[in-house]
Every structure is written in structure tokens, then in C-alpha cells.
Amino acid sequence: MAGKLEPDRPPESPGPADLSSRSVRDEARRAAVWLGMALAIAGVIVLAQPILLIVAGFVFSVVLDGGARLLGRVLPLGRGWRLAIVALAGFGFIGWVFWFAGTTFAAQFEALRIVLDLQIDRVMLWAHDMGLVTDSTRASLGPQLMGSVGRLTTAVGTALGALASGLMIIVIGIFIAMEPHLYDRGIAWMLPVENRARFYQISERVGFTLRRLLFGRIIGMLFEGVFTFVMLAIGGVPMAALLGLITGLLAFIPNIGAIISGILMVLVGFSAGTGTGLWAIFVYFFVQNVDGYLVVPFIARKTVDLAPALVLAAQLVFSALFGLLGLLLADPLLAMLKVTLQEVSKGSPAAAVPKKRK
């Protein structure tokens, strides 16, 4: 009826779309957190390769930074000059390995391949005679091994992809090593002001730990390569220089690298006779024990303490997920994670400013 008054309505209550409600805002924040975590996990999976390249560049920058710091103890030069010397020395060594050593050992590499093929055939024949494998297993073993190697190297891909990846790692590492404080401030800027001092402390501790870890790794590589070459040459093992070089380079991959170099060493040793093969076995265990229990602990005594089983498990997981690059970065990533968790578990420090690199 016209002019009839509307009945009184009950007071309105907030609906599900009304963000003025405290409960709705709380639920929206919770949903945003879970959505953000899901997107972050998806981003890590999709962008795993670029993220690993960035991490590898950071690890390379730690090597350059550690070399510059070490050189600063004997040369009164600016940080830029010291970085240039370390970078040129490192690139010079890599060039020597690929050019001079490569051309010198080209014939030995081919001989090594032939020796390994013969030794693997002998081992498989012995296993077949003992009833351990069948003819079908022998026929399929080669393709299976090649398939495993192919899966292990999926992170690198083709030779062109490996070259591009290596170049990106070098460029990222050089830029970070030139101005590490700049990148620290950039990351800290995205954090709340009250958490920045904590970030600077964790960043400094992670860098210190990685420098010690990688320095010990490099010294261990040098020791293993030279000592292996000398010991194999004394025992008359063929291709001692090549095996020493391979052992030293593979020493960068803890545990797994030692196993691969040991297998190569023993196969080549037995190709020259039983006595030479036994000597190769002795050299392998002697070098690994001296390096593992004397050299590396003496040099990197205060570095992060990683359990061998934990390192091996991390290598297996990262190699399965990310290929060869994940295998190489498993140890540094595990060290960074452990140091970060240790520092976070401590109490919040007083406000501080980041230390300037010398």
C-alpha cells in the first residue's frame, strides 16, 4: 500500500565479502600465506635450473672473495686489483687444463677409454662365469649405464648449454664478488627493519663458513691430484698424470667423486698386472684416508661440521632432482642451510650494520 512504512530490519552483520570483519581479514591472510607458499613451491620447481645457476654464481663469488681476502694478507692492493688477480689466475689454470693438458693427454684419454672397456668386459665375463649375471644382463648393462649418466647430466644438457651455463655462473659470480655489500643491502631492503641486523649477521656467517669450506675443498683437490700422481708413478701405474688430474678435479665432488676416481684408478692398474692393480687399490685408500683424516680437517678445522651420511644423502637427492649441477652444489647448499638454521635458532642480536668487505 502506498505510503506504508517498511518494517524495521534487524541490524546488518558483516558478510563473507566484507573485509572490515576481523575474522574475514584473518582468514584472508591465512589463505594468502598458503597460496604464497604454493606459488613459491611451484616457482622453485619450474625455475629450478635458473635458481641453481644463481646459487652456483654465488658459490663462485665466495671463491673469488676468499681468494681476494687471502691475497690481501700478502699484497697491499685494493680489493678490485686482488679480485682481478684471483680471477685471471683461476681462468689461466682452467685454460691450461683444457688446452695444454688436454692436448698433452689426448692420446691417453683414448687409451684410457680402451683400457676401461677391456677391463669392464673382463669383469662382466668373470661375473658371467660365476653365474652372477646373464647374457641379457651383460647386453643391457652398457645402455643402462649410459642412461644413468645421461640422467645425471640433464642439468648441463648439450655442450652449448654447458658453455652458456658456465658463462652465466662466471658473470654472476664476478658481479657479486665485486660489490657484495650492494647485494646484501638489496636483499635486506625487502625485509622488515627490525630483521635486517639479523640478516646481516647470518649473511656474514654463511659467507665465512662457505669460504672455509671451499678453501678446504680446493686444498684437498690439489693434495689428492698431486699425491695420487706421485704414488701411481712410483708404482708404475699407466697414465699416472691423467689419473692424478682426474682425481684432483673429481675431488670437488665429495664421496661420489672419490668413488668414481677410485674405480678408474683400479681398472687402469689391473690392466698392467695384478701387482699394479693391488698397488692402485693401496694408493686409493691411502690417499683418501690421509686427505680425509689429516689434510682437510687440519686446513678447515673450524668449518661447518657436516655428517658424511647427511652429505651423501643430500648429493643423491639433489642429483636426482637437478642433475649434475645439483650434485655439485649439494655440499655448499647443505652448509648454508645448516649455518642459517643455527644462527636463526640463536637469540636476536642488537641492531648492527653490515661489515664492509676489505
Short mmCIF file of C-alpha atoms in Angstrom, two decimals:
data_model
loop_
_atom_site.label_atom_id
_atom_site.label_comp_id
_atom_site.label_asym_id
_atom_site.label_seq_id
_atom_site.Cartn_x
_atom_site.Cartn_y
_atom_site.Cartn_z
CA MET A 1 0.00 0.00 0.00
CA ALA A 2 1.33 3.41 -0.96
CA GLY A 3 2.80 5.31 1.89
CA LYS A 4 3.05 2.26 4.15
CA LEU A 5 6.24 2.27 6.20
CA GLU A 6 8.75 -0.58 5.74
CA PRO A 7 9.05 -2.85 8.78
CA ASP A 8 12.20 -2.35 10.85
CA ARG A 9 15.08 -4.55 9.63
CA PRO A 10 17.49 -6.22 12.04
CA PRO A 11 20.99 -4.68 12.16
CA GLU A 12 23.25 -5.81 9.34
CA SER A 13 26.17 -8.16 10.12
CA PRO A 14 29.35 -8.40 8.04
CA GLY A 15 29.17 -10.86 5.16
CA PRO A 16 31.87 -13.07 3.65
CA ALA A 17 32.90 -10.31 1.23
CA ASP A 18 33.13 -7.65 3.95
CA LEU A 19 36.87 -7.29 4.75
CA SER A 20 36.10 -4.94 7.61
CA SER A 21 35.46 -8.01 9.70
CA ARG A 22 38.47 -9.06 11.74
CA SER A 23 37.74 -12.76 11.27
CA VAL A 24 37.45 -12.33 7.49
CA ARG A 25 40.76 -10.48 7.37
CA ASP A 26 42.44 -13.20 9.42
CA GLU A 27 41.13 -15.91 7.11
CA ALA A 28 42.19 -13.90 4.05
CA ARG A 29 45.69 -13.58 5.45
CA ARG A 30 45.87 -17.31 6.13
CA ALA A 31 44.67 -18.08 2.61
CA ALA A 32 47.23 -15.63 1.19
CA VAL A 33 50.03 -17.33 3.13
CA TRP A 34 49.09 -20.80 1.87
CA LEU A 35 48.64 -19.51 -1.67
CA GLY A 36 52.02 -17.80 -1.49
CA MET A 37 53.69 -21.00 -0.28
CA ALA A 38 52.09 -22.99 -3.11
CA LEU A 39 53.22 -20.43 -5.68
CA ALA A 40 56.73 -20.39 -4.19
CA ILE A 41 56.99 -24.20 -4.40
CA ALA A 42 55.71 -24.16 -7.98
CA GLY A 43 58.17 -21.39 -8.83
CA VAL A 44 61.09 -23.35 -7.40
CA ILE A 45 60.10 -26.42 -9.41
CA VAL A 46 59.64 -24.51 -12.65
CA LEU A 47 62.66 -22.24 -12.16
CA ALA A 48 64.96 -24.83 -10.60
CA GLN A 49 67.64 -24.52 -13.27
CA PRO A 50 67.96 -20.70 -13.18
CA ILE A 51 67.89 -20.74 -9.37
CA LEU A 52 70.71 -23.29 -9.27
CA LEU A 53 72.72 -21.18 -11.70
CA ILE A 54 72.30 -18.18 -9.41
CA VAL A 55 73.35 -20.25 -6.40
CA ALA A 56 76.37 -21.55 -8.34
CA GLY A 57 77.27 -17.95 -9.20
CA PHE A 58 77.06 -17.07 -5.51
CA VAL A 59 79.33 -20.01 -4.60
CA PHE A 60 81.79 -18.91 -7.29
CA SER A 61 81.73 -15.37 -5.87
CA VAL A 62 82.60 -16.82 -2.46
CA VAL A 63 85.65 -18.48 -4.01
CA LEU A 64 86.74 -15.19 -5.58
CA ASP A 65 86.06 -13.29 -2.36
CA GLY A 66 88.05 -15.81 -0.33
CA GLY A 67 90.96 -15.61 -2.75
CA ALA A 68 90.93 -11.82 -2.62
CA ARG A 69 90.89 -11.84 1.18
CA LEU A 70 93.76 -14.34 1.30
CA LEU A 71 95.78 -12.34 -1.21
CA GLY A 72 95.17 -9.20 0.83
CA ARG A 73 97.30 -10.68 3.61
CA VAL A 74 100.44 -10.57 1.46
CA LEU A 75 99.72 -7.85 -1.15
CA PRO A 76 98.75 -4.29 -0.10
CA LEU A 77 96.45 -3.80 -3.08
CA GLY A 78 92.85 -2.66 -3.42
CA ARG A 79 90.07 -5.22 -3.46
CA GLY A 80 89.43 -4.71 -7.18
CA TRP A 81 93.02 -5.49 -8.11
CA ARG A 82 93.10 -8.54 -5.88
CA LEU A 83 89.87 -9.85 -7.41
CA ALA A 84 91.34 -9.34 -10.88
CA ILE A 85 94.48 -11.29 -9.96
CA VAL A 86 92.48 -14.16 -8.48
CA ALA A 87 90.12 -14.30 -11.46
CA LEU A 88 92.94 -14.22 -14.01
CA ALA A 89 94.85 -16.90 -12.12
CA GLY A 90 91.77 -19.12 -11.96
CA PHE A 91 90.91 -18.65 -15.63
CA GLY A 92 94.54 -19.25 -16.52
CA PHE A 93 94.51 -22.56 -14.70
CA ILE A 94 91.27 -23.60 -16.38
CA GLY A 95 92.75 -22.66 -19.74
CA TRP A 96 95.82 -24.72 -19.02
CA VAL A 97 93.71 -27.75 -18.12
CA PHE A 98 91.57 -27.54 -21.26
CA TRP A 99 94.29 -26.59 -23.76
CA PHE A 100 97.76 -27.67 -22.72
CA ALA A 101 96.80 -30.62 -20.54
CA GLY A 102 94.03 -31.54 -22.97
CA THR A 103 96.33 -31.73 -25.98
CA THR A 104 99.03 -33.49 -23.97
CA PHE A 105 96.68 -36.15 -22.63
CA ALA A 106 94.53 -36.56 -25.74
CA ALA A 107 96.12 -39.87 -26.66
CA GLN A 108 95.98 -41.01 -23.04
CA PHE A 109 92.26 -40.26 -22.86
CA GLU A 110 91.67 -42.57 -25.83
CA ALA A 111 93.91 -45.21 -24.29
CA LEU A 112 92.05 -44.83 -21.01
CA ARG A 113 88.72 -45.43 -22.78
CA ILE A 114 90.05 -48.59 -24.44
CA VAL A 115 91.52 -49.88 -21.17
CA LEU A 116 88.26 -49.27 -19.31
CA ASP A 117 86.25 -51.05 -22.00
CA LEU A 118 88.54 -54.09 -21.80
CA GLN A 119 88.51 -54.15 -18.01
CA ILE A 120 84.72 -53.85 -17.82
CA ASP A 121 84.39 -56.71 -20.32
CA ARG A 122 86.72 -58.84 -18.20
CA VAL A 123 84.75 -58.10 -15.04
CA MET A 124 81.46 -58.90 -16.75
CA LEU A 125 82.90 -62.12 -18.19
CA TRP A 126 84.11 -63.16 -14.75
CA ALA A 127 80.70 -62.36 -13.26
CA HIS A 128 79.03 -64.37 -16.03
CA ASP A 129 81.30 -67.37 -15.38
CA MET A 130 80.43 -67.15 -11.68
CA GLY A 131 76.72 -67.09 -12.51
CA LEU A 132 76.21 -63.57 -11.17
CA VAL A 133 74.88 -62.11 -14.42
CA THR A 134 73.24 -63.49 -17.54
CA ASP A 135 73.87 -62.76 -21.21
CA SER A 136 70.88 -60.43 -21.35
CA THR A 137 72.19 -58.51 -18.35
CA ARG A 138 75.59 -58.11 -19.99
CA ALA A 139 73.98 -56.82 -23.16
CA SER A 140 71.80 -54.30 -21.37
CA LEU A 141 74.36 -53.07 -18.84
CA GLY A 142 76.03 -50.63 -21.21
CA PRO A 143 72.84 -48.83 -22.26
CA GLN A 144 71.72 -48.73 -18.62
CA LEU A 145 74.97 -47.08 -17.54
CA MET A 146 74.78 -44.58 -20.36
CA GLY A 147 71.18 -43.82 -19.46
CA SER A 148 72.19 -43.18 -15.85
CA VAL A 149 74.97 -40.86 -16.95
CA GLY A 150 72.51 -39.09 -19.22
CA ARG A 151 70.08 -38.53 -16.35
CA LEU A 152 72.91 -37.29 -14.17
CA THR A 153 73.93 -34.67 -16.69
CA THR A 154 70.49 -33.36 -17.59
CA ALA A 155 71.23 -30.08 -15.77
CA VAL A 156 74.04 -29.36 -18.18
CA GLY A 157 72.39 -30.64 -21.35
CA THR A 158 74.30 -30.13 -24.57
CA ALA A 159 77.82 -28.75 -24.85
CA LEU A 160 76.40 -25.39 -25.87
CA GLY A 161 74.10 -25.38 -22.86
CA ALA A 162 77.02 -26.25 -20.57
CA LEU A 163 79.06 -23.40 -22.02
CA ALA A 164 76.20 -20.93 -21.59
CA SER A 165 75.56 -22.13 -18.03
CA GLY A 166 79.22 -21.83 -17.13
CA LEU A 167 79.40 -18.34 -18.60
CA MET A 168 76.34 -17.22 -16.62
CA ILE A 169 77.82 -18.63 -13.40
CA ILE A 170 81.09 -16.78 -14.01
CA VAL A 171 79.39 -13.47 -14.81
CA ILE A 172 77.07 -13.67 -11.79
CA GLY A 173 79.95 -14.65 -9.52
CA ILE A 174 82.16 -11.78 -10.69
CA PHE A 175 79.40 -9.19 -10.27
CA ILE A 176 78.57 -10.39 -6.75
CA ALA A 177 82.24 -10.57 -5.74
CA MET A 178 82.88 -7.03 -6.98
CA GLU A 179 80.18 -5.45 -4.78
CA PRO A 180 78.87 -8.00 -2.25
CA HIS A 181 77.70 -5.25 0.12
CA LEU A 182 75.41 -3.89 -2.59
CA TYR A 183 73.56 -7.19 -2.93
CA ASP A 184 73.38 -7.64 0.85
CA ARG A 185 71.66 -4.28 1.16
CA GLY A 186 69.33 -5.09 -1.72
CA ILE A 187 68.10 -8.29 -0.08
CA ALA A 188 67.91 -6.67 3.36
CA TRP A 189 65.78 -3.85 1.92
CA MET A 190 62.99 -6.35 1.31
CA LEU A 191 62.96 -7.37 4.97
CA PRO A 192 61.41 -5.52 7.92
CA VAL A 193 63.78 -3.02 9.51
CA GLU A 194 63.92 -4.92 12.80
CA ASN A 195 65.10 -8.09 10.99
CA ARG A 196 67.87 -6.54 8.90
CA ALA A 197 70.59 -6.70 11.54
CA ARG A 198 69.85 -10.40 11.94
CA PHE A 199 70.09 -10.90 8.17
CA TYR A 200 73.46 -9.15 8.02
CA GLN A 201 74.81 -11.38 10.77
CA ILE A 202 73.54 -14.55 9.10
CA SER A 203 74.91 -13.43 5.73
CA GLU A 204 78.34 -12.78 7.21
CA ARG A 205 78.38 -16.13 8.97
CA VAL A 206 77.26 -18.03 5.86
CA GLY A 207 79.96 -16.34 3.78
CA PHE A 208 82.64 -17.14 6.36
CA THR A 209 81.57 -20.79 6.50
CA LEU A 210 81.48 -21.17 2.72
CA ARG A 211 84.94 -19.60 2.37
CA ARG A 212 86.41 -22.08 4.80
CA LEU A 213 84.50 -24.99 3.27
CA LEU A 214 85.55 -24.20 -0.31
CA PHE A 215 89.14 -23.37 0.67
CA GLY A 216 89.46 -26.76 2.31
CA ARG A 217 87.90 -28.36 -0.77
CA ILE A 218 90.41 -26.68 -3.13
CA ILE A 219 93.38 -27.67 -0.98
CA GLY A 220 92.05 -31.20 -0.82
CA MET A 221 91.72 -31.28 -4.61
CA LEU A 222 95.32 -30.11 -5.02
CA PHE A 223 96.62 -32.61 -2.50
CA GLU A 224 94.70 -35.55 -3.94
CA GLY A 225 95.74 -34.79 -7.51
CA VAL A 226 99.46 -34.33 -6.86
CA PHE A 227 99.76 -37.11 -4.28
CA THR A 228 97.84 -39.57 -6.46
CA PHE A 229 100.08 -38.80 -9.43
CA VAL A 230 103.28 -39.29 -7.39
CA MET A 231 102.12 -42.54 -5.78
CA LEU A 232 100.83 -44.04 -9.03
CA ALA A 233 104.02 -43.07 -10.86
CA ILE A 234 106.09 -44.79 -8.16
CA GLY A 235 104.07 -47.98 -8.62
CA GLY A 236 104.31 -47.88 -12.41
CA VAL A 237 100.57 -47.47 -12.99
CA PRO A 238 99.88 -46.36 -16.59
CA MET A 239 98.56 -42.83 -17.24
CA ALA A 240 99.51 -41.68 -13.73
CA ALA A 241 99.42 -37.99 -14.68
CA LEU A 242 95.98 -38.28 -16.27
CA LEU A 243 94.60 -40.22 -13.30
CA GLY A 244 96.06 -37.64 -10.92
CA LEU A 245 94.39 -34.82 -12.83
CA ILE A 246 91.04 -36.63 -12.91
CA THR A 247 91.29 -37.47 -9.20
CA GLY A 248 92.05 -33.87 -8.30
CA LEU A 249 89.14 -32.48 -10.33
CA LEU A 250 86.66 -35.08 -9.09
CA ALA A 251 87.69 -34.35 -5.50
CA PHE A 252 85.44 -31.28 -5.71
CA ILE A 253 82.51 -33.73 -5.51
CA PRO A 254 82.90 -35.28 -2.03
CA ASN A 255 82.34 -39.01 -1.58
CA ILE A 256 80.94 -39.69 -5.06
CA GLY A 257 83.92 -38.10 -6.84
CA ALA A 258 86.32 -40.23 -4.81
CA ILE A 259 84.40 -43.40 -5.73
CA ILE A 260 84.50 -42.60 -9.46
CA SER A 261 88.22 -41.76 -9.45
CA GLY A 262 88.96 -44.89 -7.39
CA ILE A 263 87.17 -47.15 -9.88
CA LEU A 264 89.11 -45.62 -12.77
CA MET A 265 92.37 -45.95 -10.88
CA VAL A 266 91.86 -49.61 -10.01
CA LEU A 267 90.70 -50.60 -13.52
CA VAL A 268 93.73 -48.97 -15.13
CA GLY A 269 96.03 -50.53 -12.50
CA PHE A 270 94.83 -54.07 -13.15
CA SER A 271 95.25 -53.54 -16.89
CA ALA A 272 99.01 -53.53 -16.26
CA GLY A 273 99.01 -56.58 -13.99
CA THR A 274 97.76 -57.90 -10.67
CA GLY A 275 100.57 -56.31 -8.68
CA THR A 276 99.97 -52.92 -10.25
CA GLY A 277 96.25 -53.21 -9.60
CA LEU A 278 96.84 -54.01 -5.93
CA TRP A 279 99.17 -51.01 -5.73
CA ALA A 280 96.43 -48.82 -7.23
CA ILE A 281 94.00 -50.06 -4.57
CA PHE A 282 96.53 -49.24 -1.87
CA VAL A 283 97.14 -45.77 -3.32
CA TYR A 284 93.42 -45.05 -3.45
CA PHE A 285 92.75 -45.96 0.18
CA PHE A 286 95.97 -44.35 1.40
CA VAL A 287 95.33 -41.03 -0.37
CA GLN A 288 91.68 -40.91 0.67
CA ASN A 289 92.46 -41.62 4.31
CA VAL A 290 95.31 -39.11 4.54
CA ASP A 291 93.22 -36.45 2.80
CA GLY A 292 90.05 -37.20 4.76
CA TYR A 293 91.58 -37.53 8.23
CA LEU A 294 94.64 -35.24 8.13
CA VAL A 295 94.75 -32.64 5.35
CA VAL A 296 91.18 -31.32 5.09
CA PRO A 297 90.47 -31.36 8.87
CA PHE A 298 93.76 -29.55 9.52
CA ILE A 299 93.03 -26.80 6.97
CA ALA A 300 89.28 -26.41 7.56
CA ARG A 301 89.11 -27.37 11.23
CA LYS A 302 86.61 -24.64 12.08
CA THR A 303 84.34 -25.08 9.07
CA VAL A 304 80.77 -26.36 9.27
CA ASP A 305 80.55 -29.89 10.63
CA LEU A 306 78.54 -31.96 8.18
CA ALA A 307 77.87 -35.63 8.81
CA PRO A 308 79.13 -37.79 5.89
CA ALA A 309 75.85 -39.70 5.64
CA LEU A 310 73.91 -36.43 5.51
CA VAL A 311 76.18 -35.09 2.77
CA LEU A 312 75.83 -38.29 0.73
CA ALA A 313 72.04 -38.25 1.12
CA ALA A 314 71.92 -34.61 0.01
CA GLN A 315 74.06 -35.42 -3.02
CA LEU A 316 71.78 -38.28 -4.04
CA VAL A 317 68.63 -36.19 -3.61
CA PHE A 318 69.97 -33.10 -5.39
CA SER A 319 71.48 -35.13 -8.23
CA ALA A 320 68.16 -36.94 -8.76
CA LEU A 321 66.22 -33.66 -8.72
CA PHE A 322 68.57 -31.28 -10.51
CA GLY A 323 71.23 -33.39 -12.25
CA LEU A 324 74.96 -32.73 -12.19
CA LEU A 325 74.64 -29.12 -11.09
CA GLY A 326 72.59 -30.16 -8.08
CA LEU A 327 75.21 -32.77 -7.21
CA LEU A 328 77.99 -30.17 -7.30
CA LEU A 329 76.04 -27.70 -5.15
CA ALA A 330 74.68 -30.19 -2.62
CA ASP A 331 77.52 -29.68 -0.14
CA PRO A 332 77.52 -25.83 -0.19
CA LEU A 333 73.71 -25.70 -0.06
CA LEU A 334 73.65 -28.07 2.90
CA ALA A 335 76.31 -25.99 4.68
CA MET A 336 74.38 -22.75 4.07
CA LEU A 337 71.16 -24.32 5.32
CA LYS A 338 72.78 -25.64 8.48
CA VAL A 339 74.52 -22.36 9.34
CA THR A 340 71.34 -20.39 8.67
CA LEU A 341 69.27 -22.64 10.93
CA GLN A 342 71.92 -22.46 13.64
CA GLU A 343 72.01 -18.66 13.51
CA VAL A 344 68.22 -18.33 13.40
CA SER A 345 67.90 -20.57 16.45
CA LYS A 346 70.02 -18.12 18.45
CA GLY A 347 68.61 -15.00 20.07
CA SER A 348 68.12 -11.84 18.05
CA PRO A 349 71.25 -9.66 18.12
CA ALA A 350 71.40 -5.99 18.82
CA ALA A 351 70.97 -3.67 15.86
CA ALA A 352 74.04 -3.69 13.69
CA VAL A 353 75.21 -2.57 10.31
CA PRO A 354 76.78 -4.82 7.68
CA LYS A 355 80.56 -5.06 7.67
CA LYS A 356 82.30 -3.62 4.67
CA ARG A 357 84.46 -6.06 2.70
CA LYS A 358 88.12 -5.32 2.90
#
